[in-house]
Amino acid sequence: MRAATLVRHVDEALAKARDPRAYITDDGKAEIRICAGTACHSSGRPAVTAAFKEELATRALVDTIRVVETGCHGFCEQGPIVVLWPSGLFYPHVRPEDVAGIVEASIVNDGVLQKRLYKDPETKQRIAHEKEIPFYIGQRRRVLALNGKIDPYSIDDYLAHGGYTALAKVLTDNDPAGVVEEIRRSGLRGRGGAGFSTGTKWYFARSSHGEVKYVVCNADEGDPGAFMDRSVLEGNPHVVLEGMMIAAFAIGASEGYVYVRHEYQFAVDRLRKALAQARERGIFGDGVLGSEFSFDVRITEGAGAFVCGEETALMASIEGRRGMPRTRPPYPAVEGLFGKPTNINNVETYANVPWIINHGADAFAAEGTPTSAGTKIFSLTGKVANSGLVEVPMGASLRHVIFEIGGGMLPGHHFKAVQLGGPSGGCLPESLLDEPIDFESLAAAGSMMGSGGMVVVDDSTCMVDFARFFLTFTAEESCGKCAPCRVGTGHLVSILDAICAGKGELADLDRLERLARVVKSGSLCGLGQTAPNPVLSSLRYFRDEFEEHIVQKRCRAVVCRDLVVYRIIPGKCTGCQRCVQVCPTEAITGPRADAHNLDPDKCIKCGSCYEVCRFDAIAGDAILIESRGQHAD
Amino acid sequence: MAAVTRPQPELDDLPASSPPIDPWAQIVQGFDGNRSDLVPVLQRAQSLLGYLPPDAVRRVARWLRLSESEVFGVATFYAQFRFTPPGRHHVRICLGTACHVKGGVQMLETIQRRLGVGAGETTADGEYDVERVACLGCCALAPVLTLDEAIHGQMSVLKLQGILDAEASA
């Protein structure tokens, strides 16, 4: 096909793909944007949407204002979130009973419902608009730009916001090698954790010979505490599909797979519907947008194995086998899925691709640091005031993310550590908060970028127990193929178990370090090679806590069950009997109005009495959990 | 498609299974019979049957021309598949990072104490089965558990006891 004809074909096809009757967001019509991400759904989104629709119907406003369910707005802790457009008014924690008031104040009239606005936890000021909220001010939402704006079920909405124009551009330029070069020049690195240059990966896949090549999207987001990929898929599935398509065009593939966790039912559903729409409009399938390029995608639901996030294991799983990794080389770019050259990238990596094509490699590289270009999404959780999804330029400091965007610690909590990179990452202490977030700095500090989980913990988290938690997870998820990982992680757990139980010895710390190095260097895949990171980083920055457990048999965070005791403070107990009623083992006894007794031999340390005393009882603080070897009163 | 499409065995050739799997045709509908269909077919079987009874494993194996041990080996590798019937109510307890930090283990223990079964088990009366999951993905609501379709966030031992009491008296 001649170039001019091709350009015309693609332009016509893209224009034809739009349905002029379909509604699009941002077309000037007023909108009520309700977050339909998983967290907002769990906190009551369906009832809120129904209430808005009903309220609009009652007031005969259905034709003048639209209710749109969008992808994740990111501020998950404030859910369900409702944003009014074009005013940009932001209403958090909306309950069905608030709806009438919001419609009356901000839709029928031009005001705000003051008492339902977001309240800054620090200044106690009410903030009306999304763009004025500190959580959003410090961010640079590029991949998430359309999340919270468009309807993920509407391809027309995506098209109206510039969707698939990057695809049209690469098809009309018709220079696959140029696309690979553009991505390489942008400095984009894999967002799944390892940070390998995406352009280089594409270059290898393009250089491999083969009639059949594959493009795979790794959406097996298994790290506990990470939900970046899910939010992108839920909020804007087309951007990922477009990125995959551009990759396929660049390397010469005609078939693709998205491997997504079956637990992510919303994401799977939206992805399937997006794909069906794109096929219907001639964007997927034979002769994409009237060109000679053909590409289609299948969706494979992962069946729940963490190791399948590793690329060779993931491909084995798609092939219908046990998801066990194999040695590399050959790399997937040479010999991948079904033995064919395969390019495999993470969700967020593909989601960056259309932006790079539309704005150019230089504009992409202008954000971030010289070695880590662009932005990165993090899921910020734990004891931080504002938990949710955060997108910042690479090179931003941890302090900026946690204390400015995240709003600092929850009231009354003191920062102890931030855990990055999930089970493969490590804990960093307060002294490293000014480190920039980029691949090299985090690795040098003993943690890693990982996929973007960021869990903030305070004094109530025991670092030994925390390291044990991650190791227990990786030990259980180890596929068992290689001995360093299968046996090594199990031993690391048993040493940590002993330390948590107060049965450790100082020599255990050297054993841990030595064994951790063996597991790191001897394991077959990334799971084993990174599994010891939580132990090594905790030993590096929080060694004193390990020593306390061993020498003083003391857990300062009062977490390790074998090292803590429950005690009733006689002077404070009013004898209200609430704790007696909830104790499952009858460990607490005592007549009404007299201070109760707690039998430590019967106590299973379940926490029921502590909780009931704090929230339900008259005294409020008569039950104390304390570590052995420490005295209070 | 790179994988070779094998000739499919006739379903009538298979021995009558006991108990019969009624939705068999539904289980394999739309699949080509490639090896790469194995996991999706098992997923479909489980979603229709509630679990993977030995008979389902056998029929899937025959249909894909694989040994039963091969199919069983794949199925047991993945956490999604269960081989015992589920309870009438399904409890899932999240023990992801955020939930661990906020006391998810105590939720699991409370369940164990109340129902007498641990993770991966079903109560003797078939009322409840308990599953622990690595992350439900709503970390901002930690600790989280689900009872059937309902998601219960920011749980405490007492709130959980209240939920179980309400269920028991319902």
Short mmCIF file of N, CA and C in Angstrom, two decimals, chain A residues 42 214 224-225 230 255 257 261-262 298 301-305 307-308 317-324 381 387 461 465-466 469-470 473 476 561 582 584 604 606 608 611-612, chain B residues 1-3 35-36 38-39 43 73-74 76-81 95-98 100-102 105-106 109 113 132 134-141 151 156-159 161:
data_model
loop_
_atom_site.label_atom_id
_atom_site.label_comp_id
_atom_site.label_asym_id
_atom_site.label_seq_id
_atom_site.Cartn_x
_atom_site.Cartn_y
_atom_site.Cartn_z
N SER A 42 -16.21 -1.40 47.19
CA SER A 42 -16.35 -2.07 48.50
C SER A 42 -16.96 -1.14 49.52
N TYR A 214 4.90 -13.24 19.52
CA TYR A 214 3.83 -12.89 20.46
C TYR A 214 4.17 -11.65 21.26
N PRO A 224 1.31 -8.56 47.58
CA PRO A 224 0.31 -8.04 48.49
C PRO A 224 0.55 -6.55 48.71
N GLY A 225 -0.49 -5.78 48.69
CA GLY A 225 -0.35 -4.34 48.93
C GLY A 225 -0.08 -3.54 47.68
N ARG A 230 -4.00 -3.07 38.55
CA ARG A 230 -5.43 -3.28 38.57
C ARG A 230 -6.17 -1.97 38.29
N GLU A 255 -0.23 -11.69 17.38
CA GLU A 255 -1.10 -12.23 18.42
C GLU A 255 -0.58 -11.85 19.79
N TYR A 257 -1.37 -11.82 24.32
CA TYR A 257 -2.05 -12.36 25.50
C TYR A 257 -1.96 -11.35 26.63
N ARG A 261 -4.71 -11.65 36.79
CA ARG A 261 -5.16 -12.46 37.95
C ARG A 261 -6.68 -12.64 37.91
N HIS A 262 -7.13 -13.87 38.18
CA HIS A 262 -8.58 -14.11 38.18
C HIS A 262 -9.26 -13.36 39.32
N ARG A 298 -5.79 -12.31 23.31
CA ARG A 298 -6.59 -13.20 24.15
C ARG A 298 -6.35 -12.84 25.60
N GLU A 301 -6.81 -15.81 32.34
CA GLU A 301 -6.93 -15.51 33.75
C GLU A 301 -5.97 -16.38 34.55
N GLY A 302 -5.09 -15.75 35.29
CA GLY A 302 -4.16 -16.48 36.14
C GLY A 302 -4.92 -17.20 37.24
N ALA A 303 -4.41 -18.37 37.64
CA ALA A 303 -5.17 -19.18 38.58
C ALA A 303 -4.62 -19.10 40.00
N GLY A 304 -3.87 -18.04 40.27
CA GLY A 304 -3.46 -17.84 41.65
C GLY A 304 -2.14 -18.48 42.02
N ALA A 305 -1.08 -18.08 41.34
CA ALA A 305 0.26 -18.51 41.74
C ALA A 305 1.17 -17.30 41.58
N VAL A 307 4.29 -16.92 41.63
CA VAL A 307 5.48 -17.09 40.80
C VAL A 307 5.17 -16.81 39.32
N CYS A 308 3.91 -16.86 38.94
CA CYS A 308 3.56 -16.61 37.54
C CYS A 308 3.79 -15.16 37.12
N SER A 317 2.45 -21.00 32.20
CA SER A 317 1.08 -21.04 32.66
C SER A 317 0.10 -20.84 31.50
N ILE A 318 0.42 -19.90 30.60
CA ILE A 318 -0.45 -19.70 29.42
C ILE A 318 -0.49 -20.98 28.58
N GLU A 319 0.64 -21.68 28.54
CA GLU A 319 0.71 -22.89 27.73
C GLU A 319 -0.05 -24.06 28.36
N GLY A 320 -0.57 -23.85 29.58
CA GLY A 320 -1.36 -24.89 30.22
C GLY A 320 -0.53 -25.82 31.08
N ARG A 321 0.62 -25.34 31.52
CA ARG A 321 1.47 -26.18 32.37
C ARG A 321 1.58 -25.56 33.76
N ARG A 322 2.25 -26.30 34.66
CA ARG A 322 2.54 -25.73 35.98
C ARG A 322 3.39 -24.48 35.76
N GLY A 323 3.06 -23.42 36.46
CA GLY A 323 3.76 -22.17 36.23
C GLY A 323 5.10 -22.11 36.91
N MET A 324 6.05 -22.84 36.33
CA MET A 324 7.39 -22.85 36.91
C MET A 324 8.37 -22.17 35.97
N THR A 381 0.05 2.61 51.13
CA THR A 381 -0.86 2.10 52.16
C THR A 381 -0.14 2.03 53.50
N SER A 387 -4.10 7.10 52.15
CA SER A 387 -3.66 5.95 51.38
C SER A 387 -4.37 5.95 50.04
N THR A 461 4.67 -1.82 64.41
CA THR A 461 5.07 -2.94 63.57
C THR A 461 6.44 -3.45 64.03
N ASP A 465 9.00 -9.54 62.89
CA ASP A 465 7.76 -10.18 62.46
C ASP A 465 7.43 -9.80 61.01
N PHE A 466 7.72 -8.56 60.64
CA PHE A 466 7.43 -8.07 59.30
C PHE A 466 8.27 -8.83 58.27
N PHE A 469 6.89 -12.20 57.93
CA PHE A 469 5.67 -12.21 57.12
C PHE A 469 6.00 -12.35 55.63
N PHE A 470 6.95 -11.54 55.15
CA PHE A 470 7.28 -11.59 53.73
C PHE A 470 7.93 -12.92 53.36
N PHE A 473 5.49 -15.64 53.09
CA PHE A 473 4.78 -15.52 51.82
C PHE A 473 5.61 -16.12 50.68
N GLU A 476 5.94 -19.89 50.87
CA GLU A 476 4.74 -20.59 50.43
C GLU A 476 4.55 -20.51 48.93
N ARG A 561 3.81 -12.72 69.68
CA ARG A 561 2.89 -13.25 70.67
C ARG A 561 3.60 -13.90 71.86
N VAL A 582 -16.31 -11.30 76.67
CA VAL A 582 -15.77 -11.58 75.34
C VAL A 582 -14.59 -12.56 75.35
N PRO A 584 -12.62 -15.60 75.05
CA PRO A 584 -13.05 -16.90 74.53
C PRO A 584 -12.56 -18.08 75.38
N ILE A 604 -4.94 -16.59 75.50
CA ILE A 604 -4.38 -16.92 74.19
C ILE A 604 -3.99 -15.66 73.40
N CYS A 606 -5.63 -13.06 72.21
CA CYS A 606 -6.40 -12.82 70.99
C CYS A 606 -6.71 -11.35 70.80
N SER A 608 -9.19 -9.63 72.18
CA SER A 608 -10.61 -9.26 72.34
C SER A 608 -10.81 -8.34 73.53
N GLU A 611 -9.44 -4.84 73.05
CA GLU A 611 -10.29 -4.07 72.15
C GLU A 611 -11.58 -3.61 72.86
N VAL A 612 -12.20 -4.55 73.57
CA VAL A 612 -13.48 -4.22 74.20
C VAL A 612 -13.26 -3.19 75.31
N MET B 1 -2.64 -19.28 15.61
CA MET B 1 -2.41 -20.08 16.82
C MET B 1 -1.21 -20.98 16.59
N ALA B 2 -0.26 -20.92 17.50
CA ALA B 2 0.96 -21.70 17.27
C ALA B 2 0.77 -23.17 17.65
N ALA B 3 0.03 -23.40 18.74
CA ALA B 3 -0.12 -24.78 19.19
C ALA B 3 -0.95 -25.57 18.17
N ARG B 35 -3.67 -27.80 24.39
CA ARG B 35 -3.08 -27.90 25.72
C ARG B 35 -3.26 -26.58 26.49
N SER B 36 -3.16 -25.46 25.77
CA SER B 36 -3.26 -24.17 26.45
C SER B 36 -4.67 -23.89 26.96
N LEU B 38 -6.08 -25.94 28.99
CA LEU B 38 -6.24 -26.71 30.23
C LEU B 38 -6.70 -25.85 31.42
N VAL B 39 -5.94 -24.79 31.71
CA VAL B 39 -6.30 -23.99 32.88
C VAL B 39 -7.67 -23.32 32.72
N GLN B 43 -10.90 -23.85 35.11
CA GLN B 43 -11.56 -22.71 35.75
C GLN B 43 -13.05 -22.73 35.48
N GLY B 73 -1.65 -32.53 38.45
CA GLY B 73 -0.43 -31.80 38.78
C GLY B 73 -0.56 -30.32 38.49
N VAL B 74 -1.15 -30.00 37.35
CA VAL B 74 -1.34 -28.59 37.00
C VAL B 74 -2.36 -27.96 37.95
N THR B 76 -3.27 -28.73 40.98
CA THR B 76 -2.84 -28.53 42.37
C THR B 76 -1.76 -27.45 42.48
N PHE B 77 -1.15 -27.09 41.35
CA PHE B 77 -0.12 -26.05 41.40
C PHE B 77 -0.75 -24.69 41.71
N TYR B 78 -1.97 -24.50 41.26
CA TYR B 78 -2.61 -23.19 41.35
C TYR B 78 -3.56 -23.11 42.54
N ALA B 79 -3.44 -22.01 43.26
CA ALA B 79 -4.21 -21.83 44.48
C ALA B 79 -5.72 -21.74 44.23
N GLN B 80 -6.10 -21.38 43.02
CA GLN B 80 -7.52 -21.17 42.74
C GLN B 80 -8.35 -22.46 42.85
N PHE B 81 -7.71 -23.58 42.55
CA PHE B 81 -8.49 -24.82 42.45
C PHE B 81 -8.66 -25.52 43.78
N LEU B 95 -4.76 -11.79 54.16
CA LEU B 95 -3.54 -11.69 54.97
C LEU B 95 -2.43 -11.04 54.15
N GLY B 96 -2.80 -10.05 53.38
CA GLY B 96 -1.80 -9.26 52.66
C GLY B 96 -1.03 -8.37 53.62
N THR B 97 -0.11 -7.59 53.08
CA THR B 97 0.77 -6.79 53.93
C THR B 97 -0.01 -5.84 54.83
N ALA B 98 -0.89 -5.07 54.21
CA ALA B 98 -1.60 -4.06 55.00
C ALA B 98 -2.48 -4.73 56.05
N HIS B 100 -1.98 -7.72 57.37
CA HIS B 100 -1.11 -8.33 58.38
C HIS B 100 -0.75 -7.29 59.43
N VAL B 101 -0.36 -6.09 58.95
CA VAL B 101 0.06 -5.03 59.85
C VAL B 101 -1.10 -4.61 60.75
N LYS B 102 -2.31 -4.69 60.24
CA LYS B 102 -3.45 -4.23 61.03
C LYS B 102 -4.22 -5.36 61.72
N VAL B 105 -4.21 -11.65 61.13
CA VAL B 105 -4.02 -12.97 61.73
C VAL B 105 -5.07 -13.20 62.83
N GLN B 106 -5.36 -12.14 63.58
CA GLN B 106 -6.34 -12.29 64.65
C GLN B 106 -7.74 -12.55 64.10
N GLU B 109 -7.72 -16.24 63.32
CA GLU B 109 -7.82 -17.02 64.56
C GLU B 109 -9.22 -16.99 65.15
N ARG B 113 -11.47 -20.18 65.82
CA ARG B 113 -12.02 -20.47 67.14
C ARG B 113 -13.53 -20.66 67.05
N ARG B 132 -7.80 -18.33 53.04
CA ARG B 132 -7.00 -17.13 53.28
C ARG B 132 -6.43 -16.69 51.94
N ALA B 134 -3.94 -13.79 49.69
CA ALA B 134 -2.75 -12.96 49.88
C ALA B 134 -3.06 -11.48 49.79
N CYS B 135 -4.04 -11.11 48.99
CA CYS B 135 -4.41 -9.69 48.95
C CYS B 135 -5.71 -9.54 48.19
N LEU B 136 -6.68 -8.89 48.81
CA LEU B 136 -7.94 -8.63 48.12
C LEU B 136 -7.87 -7.33 47.34
N GLY B 137 -6.81 -6.57 47.56
CA GLY B 137 -6.61 -5.36 46.78
C GLY B 137 -7.40 -4.17 47.26
N CYS B 138 -7.93 -4.22 48.49
CA CYS B 138 -8.53 -2.98 49.02
C CYS B 138 -7.83 -2.67 50.34
N CYS B 139 -6.54 -2.42 50.21
CA CYS B 139 -5.67 -2.28 51.37
C CYS B 139 -6.06 -1.11 52.26
N ALA B 140 -6.71 -0.12 51.66
CA ALA B 140 -7.10 1.03 52.46
C ALA B 140 -8.17 0.65 53.49
N LEU B 141 -8.79 -0.52 53.31
CA LEU B 141 -9.85 -0.95 54.23
C LEU B 141 -9.37 -2.02 55.22
N ILE B 151 -18.12 -7.49 51.38
CA ILE B 151 -16.76 -7.16 51.81
C ILE B 151 -16.87 -6.41 53.14
N SER B 156 -12.47 -5.77 63.31
CA SER B 156 -11.83 -6.02 64.60
C SER B 156 -12.40 -7.34 65.10
N VAL B 157 -11.77 -7.90 66.13
CA VAL B 157 -12.24 -9.17 66.66
C VAL B 157 -13.71 -9.05 67.06
N LEU B 158 -14.04 -7.92 67.68
CA LEU B 158 -15.42 -7.76 68.15
C LEU B 158 -16.41 -7.63 67.00
N LYS B 159 -16.04 -6.83 65.98
CA LYS B 159 -16.94 -6.68 64.84
C LYS B 159 -17.16 -8.02 64.16
N GLN B 161 -16.94 -11.00 65.54
CA GLN B 161 -17.82 -11.81 66.39
C GLN B 161 -19.27 -11.42 66.16
#
